[in-house]
């Protein structure tokens, strides 16, 4: 049985006071029945590391540089994040693929460098509405995941995968549990062909997960948790989703 993992993706939201309230609200809810983490904007990484030092709630980043170090203005390296205790880095979120032109190859490099520094990459894959309607969902997610599998090679079993249909992100339109499970099963099969660890790997679902749809989504055989955007900004909702995960 895989332990569920629920990860909040705060995106570009928050401020110091609001973040402190949000984290206090989650932590004060008591022990969560699943593994849980928050992925915060870079500028709040240090505050978060201090706030969560004694908590079982983990934290991560929303991106990481594909480079070790050097003249890369504005970038944040995996070593810098790890120095502060970072556990996860989201890579290849569809917003970065769409607005920052991130390619499958770049996403794979980021996943590799994160893992090399002891940070678990949360590798996002997902199709647009246009691709779904054209019957390309499977081909798109397999292509995106394949680039990372090849880059990580024998370490592929150490990543977390997140299936996030682009049309379901921030739209309130979530994939049905059956639609999500069908894609997760495809991803699991692809992982099985690549690594003996596939059955213990976590594949998260993301896209308009809320307290009222979480239980059904997370009950699917190959859905091992959630990557939560909007609902992760309210402590009560985030905690409710974590509780729905078991
Ligand atoms: P959402 O975002 O829950 O607000 O749809 C999910 C994500 O983009 O990770």
Coordinates of C-alpha atoms and ligand atoms in Angstrom, one line a residue:
X1 CA 0.0 0.0 0.0
X2 CA 1.5 3.3 -1.0
X3 CA 1.2 6.1 1.6
X4 CA -0.6 9.1 0.1
X5 CA 1.2 12.4 -0.4
X6 CA -0.6 15.8 -0.6
X7 CA 1.4 18.7 -1.8
X8 CA 0.3 22.3 -1.8
X9 CA 1.5 24.5 -4.7
X10 CA 1.1 28.0 -3.4
X11 CA 2.2 29.5 -6.9
X12 CA 2.7 33.2 -6.7
X13 CA 0.5 33.9 -3.7
X14 CA 1.1 34.9 -0.1
X15 CA 2.9 37.3 2.1
X16 CA 4.8 36.8 5.3
X17 CA 1.8 37.3 7.6
X18 CA -0.6 35.2 5.5
X19 CA 2.0 32.4 5.1
X20 CA 2.5 32.3 8.9
X21 CA -1.2 32.0 9.4
X22 CA -1.6 29.3 6.8
X23 CA 1.2 27.2 8.1
X24 CA 0.1 27.7 11.7
X25 CA -3.4 26.6 10.7
X26 CA -2.2 23.4 9.0
X27 CA 0.2 22.5 11.8
X28 CA -2.3 23.2 14.6
X29 CA -4.8 20.8 13.0
X30 CA -2.6 18.0 14.5
X31 CA -1.0 15.0 12.9
X32 CA -2.1 14.4 9.3
X33 CA -3.0 10.9 8.1
X34 CA -0.7 11.2 5.0
X35 CA 2.6 12.7 4.0
X36 CA 2.1 16.4 3.3
X37 CA 4.2 19.3 2.0
X38 CA 3.9 22.9 0.8
X39 CA 5.8 24.3 -2.2
X40 CA 6.4 27.9 -1.5
X41 CA 7.7 30.9 -3.6
X42 CA 11.6 31.0 -3.4
X43 CA 11.5 34.2 -1.4
X44 CA 9.6 32.5 1.5
X45 CA 11.8 29.4 1.5
X46 CA 13.9 30.5 4.5
X47 CA 10.9 31.6 6.6
X48 CA 9.2 28.3 5.8
X49 CA 12.2 26.2 6.7
X50 CA 12.3 27.9 10.1
X51 CA 8.5 27.7 10.7
X52 CA 8.4 24.0 9.9
X53 CA 11.7 22.9 11.5
X54 CA 9.9 20.9 14.2
X55 CA 6.9 19.8 12.1
X56 CA 6.2 16.7 10.0
X57 CA 4.9 19.0 7.3
X58 CA 7.6 19.2 4.7
X59 CA 8.3 21.9 2.2
X60 CA 9.5 22.3 -1.3
X61 CA 10.2 24.7 -4.1
X62 CA 8.1 25.4 -7.2
X63 CA 11.0 25.2 -9.6
X64 CA 14.8 24.7 -9.6
X65 CA 17.6 25.7 -11.9
X66 CA 18.9 23.2 -14.4
X67 CA 22.4 24.4 -13.7
X68 CA 24.7 23.6 -10.7
X69 CA 25.9 27.2 -10.2
X70 CA 27.3 30.1 -12.1
X71 CA 26.2 33.2 -14.1
X72 CA 22.5 32.4 -14.2
X73 CA 20.9 35.6 -13.0
X74 CA 17.7 35.1 -11.2
X75 CA 18.0 31.3 -10.9
X76 CA 18.0 29.3 -7.7
X77 CA 20.1 26.1 -7.5
X78 CA 19.3 22.8 -6.0
X79 CA 22.3 23.0 -3.7
X80 CA 20.9 26.3 -2.3
X81 CA 17.5 24.8 -1.7
X82 CA 18.9 21.7 -0.1
X83 CA 21.1 23.8 2.2
X84 CA 17.9 25.1 3.7
X85 CA 16.3 21.6 4.0
X86 CA 14.2 21.5 0.9
X87 CA 12.6 18.1 0.3
X88 CA 10.7 18.6 -3.0
X89 CA 10.9 20.6 -6.2
X90 CA 8.0 20.9 -8.6
X91 CA 9.5 20.7 -12.1
X92 CA 7.7 21.0 -15.5
X93 CA 4.5 22.6 -14.1
X94 CA 2.3 23.4 -17.1
X95 CA 2.5 27.1 -16.2
X96 CA 6.2 27.0 -16.6
X97 CA 6.0 25.0 -19.8
X98 CA 3.5 27.5 -21.2
X99 CA 4.7 30.8 -19.9
X100 CA 8.5 30.2 -19.7
X101 CA 8.8 27.9 -22.7
X102 CA 10.2 24.9 -20.7
X103 CA 10.9 22.0 -22.9
X104 CA 10.8 18.3 -22.0
X105 CA 14.6 18.3 -22.1
X106 CA 14.9 21.2 -19.7
X107 CA 12.4 19.7 -17.3
X108 CA 14.4 16.4 -17.4
X109 CA 17.6 18.3 -16.6
X110 CA 15.9 20.0 -13.6
X111 CA 14.6 16.7 -12.3
X112 CA 18.1 15.2 -12.5
X113 CA 19.8 18.0 -10.7
X114 CA 17.2 18.1 -8.0
X115 CA 17.6 14.4 -7.4
X116 CA 21.4 14.8 -7.4
X117 CA 21.0 17.1 -4.4
X118 CA 18.7 14.9 -2.5
X119 CA 15.5 16.8 -3.5
X120 CA 12.6 14.7 -4.8
X121 CA 11.4 16.2 -8.1
X122 CA 7.7 16.3 -8.5
X123 CA 7.5 16.0 -12.3
X124 CA 4.3 17.4 -13.8
X125 CA 2.8 16.1 -17.0
X126 CA -0.5 16.8 -18.6
X127 CA -2.4 17.6 -21.8
X128 CA -4.2 20.7 -22.9
X129 CA -7.9 20.6 -23.8
X130 CA -7.0 20.7 -27.5
X131 CA -4.7 17.7 -27.1
X132 CA -7.4 15.8 -25.2
X133 CA -10.0 16.5 -27.8
X134 CA -7.6 15.4 -30.5
X135 CA -7.1 12.1 -28.7
X136 CA -3.5 12.9 -27.9
X137 CA -3.6 12.7 -24.1
X138 CA -1.7 9.4 -23.8
X139 CA 1.0 10.3 -26.3
X140 CA 1.6 13.7 -24.7
X141 CA 2.0 12.5 -21.1
X142 CA 4.1 9.6 -22.2
X143 CA 6.4 11.9 -24.2
X144 CA 6.7 14.3 -21.2
X145 CA 7.5 11.5 -18.7
X146 CA 9.8 9.6 -21.1
X147 CA 12.2 12.5 -21.2
X148 CA 12.6 12.4 -17.4
X149 CA 12.8 8.6 -17.2
X150 CA 15.7 8.7 -19.6
X151 CA 17.5 11.5 -17.9
X152 CA 17.1 9.9 -14.4
X153 CA 18.0 6.4 -15.7
X154 CA 18.5 4.0 -12.8
X155 CA 17.2 6.7 -10.4
X156 CA 13.9 7.1 -12.2
X157 CA 12.1 5.3 -9.3
X158 CA 12.9 8.2 -7.0
X159 CA 10.8 10.8 -8.6
X160 CA 7.2 11.7 -7.8
X161 CA 5.0 12.1 -10.9
X162 CA 2.0 14.5 -11.0
X163 CA -0.6 14.2 -13.6
X164 CA -2.2 17.6 -14.1
X165 CA -4.5 18.0 -17.1
X166 CA -4.0 21.7 -18.1
X167 CA -7.7 22.2 -18.7
X168 CA -8.4 21.3 -15.1
X169 CA -5.9 23.7 -13.5
X170 CA -7.5 26.6 -11.7
X171 CA -10.6 26.2 -13.8
X172 CA -12.9 24.4 -11.3
X173 CA -13.3 21.8 -13.9
X174 CA -11.7 18.6 -12.6
X175 CA -11.0 15.4 -14.3
X176 CA -13.5 12.7 -13.3
X177 CA -12.0 10.0 -11.1
X178 CA -12.3 7.6 -14.0
X179 CA -10.6 10.0 -16.5
X180 CA -7.8 10.6 -14.0
X181 CA -7.3 7.0 -13.1
X182 CA -7.1 6.0 -16.8
X183 CA -4.2 8.4 -17.3
X184 CA -2.5 7.3 -14.1
X185 CA -2.7 3.7 -15.2
X186 CA -0.9 4.6 -18.4
X187 CA 1.8 6.4 -16.5
X188 CA 2.1 3.5 -14.0
X189 CA 2.6 1.1 -16.9
X190 CA 5.2 3.4 -18.4
X191 CA 7.0 3.5 -15.1
X192 CA 6.8 -0.3 -14.8
X193 CA 8.6 -0.7 -18.1
X194 CA 11.4 1.6 -16.8
X195 CA 11.9 0.7 -13.2
X196 CA 11.3 -2.1 -10.7
X197 CA 10.2 0.5 -8.2
X198 CA 7.2 1.6 -10.2
X199 CA 4.7 0.0 -7.8
X200 CA 6.0 2.0 -4.9
X201 CA 6.2 5.3 -6.7
X202 CA 3.7 8.0 -6.1
X203 CA 1.6 9.5 -8.9
X204 CA -0.3 12.6 -7.8
X205 CA -3.3 14.1 -9.4
X206 CA -3.6 17.8 -9.7
X207 CA -6.3 20.2 -11.2
X208 CA -9.1 21.8 -9.1
X209 CA -8.8 19.3 -6.3
X210 CA -11.1 20.5 -3.5
X211 CA -12.2 19.0 -0.2
X212 CA -15.5 17.8 -1.8
X213 CA -13.9 15.9 -4.7
X214 CA -10.7 14.8 -3.1
X215 CA -11.9 11.5 -1.5
X216 CA -13.2 10.1 -4.8
X217 CA -10.1 11.1 -6.8
X218 CA -7.7 9.8 -4.2
X219 CA -9.6 6.5 -3.8
X220 CA -8.5 5.5 -7.3
X221 CA -6.1 2.6 -7.5
X222 CA -3.2 4.6 -9.1
X223 CA -3.8 8.0 -7.6
X224 CA -1.4 8.3 -4.7
X225 CA -2.1 11.9 -3.6
X226 CA -2.7 15.4 -4.9
X227 CA -0.9 18.5 -6.1
X228 CA -3.2 21.2 -4.8
X229 CA -3.2 24.8 -6.0
X230 CA -6.1 27.1 -5.0
X231 CA -7.4 24.9 -2.1
X232 CA -3.9 24.8 -0.6
X233 CA -4.2 28.5 0.3
X234 CA -6.8 27.8 3.0
X235 CA -5.6 25.7 5.9
X236 CA -9.0 24.1 6.5
X237 CA -9.3 23.0 2.9
X238 CA -5.7 21.7 2.7
X239 CA -6.2 19.7 5.9
X240 CA -9.6 18.4 4.7
X241 CA -7.9 17.2 1.5
X242 CA -5.2 15.5 3.5
X243 CA -7.8 13.8 5.6
X244 CA -9.7 12.7 2.5
X245 CA -6.6 11.0 1.3
X246 CA -7.0 8.0 3.6
Ligands
LIG1 P1 -5.4 24.1 -8.9 O1 -3.9 24.0 -9.3 O2 -5.6 23.1 -7.7 O3 -5.7 25.5 -8.4 O4 -6.2 23.7 -10.1 C1 -3.2 22.8 -9.3 C2 -1.8 23.1 -9.8 O5 -1.6 23.8 -10.7 O6 -0.8 22.5 -9.3

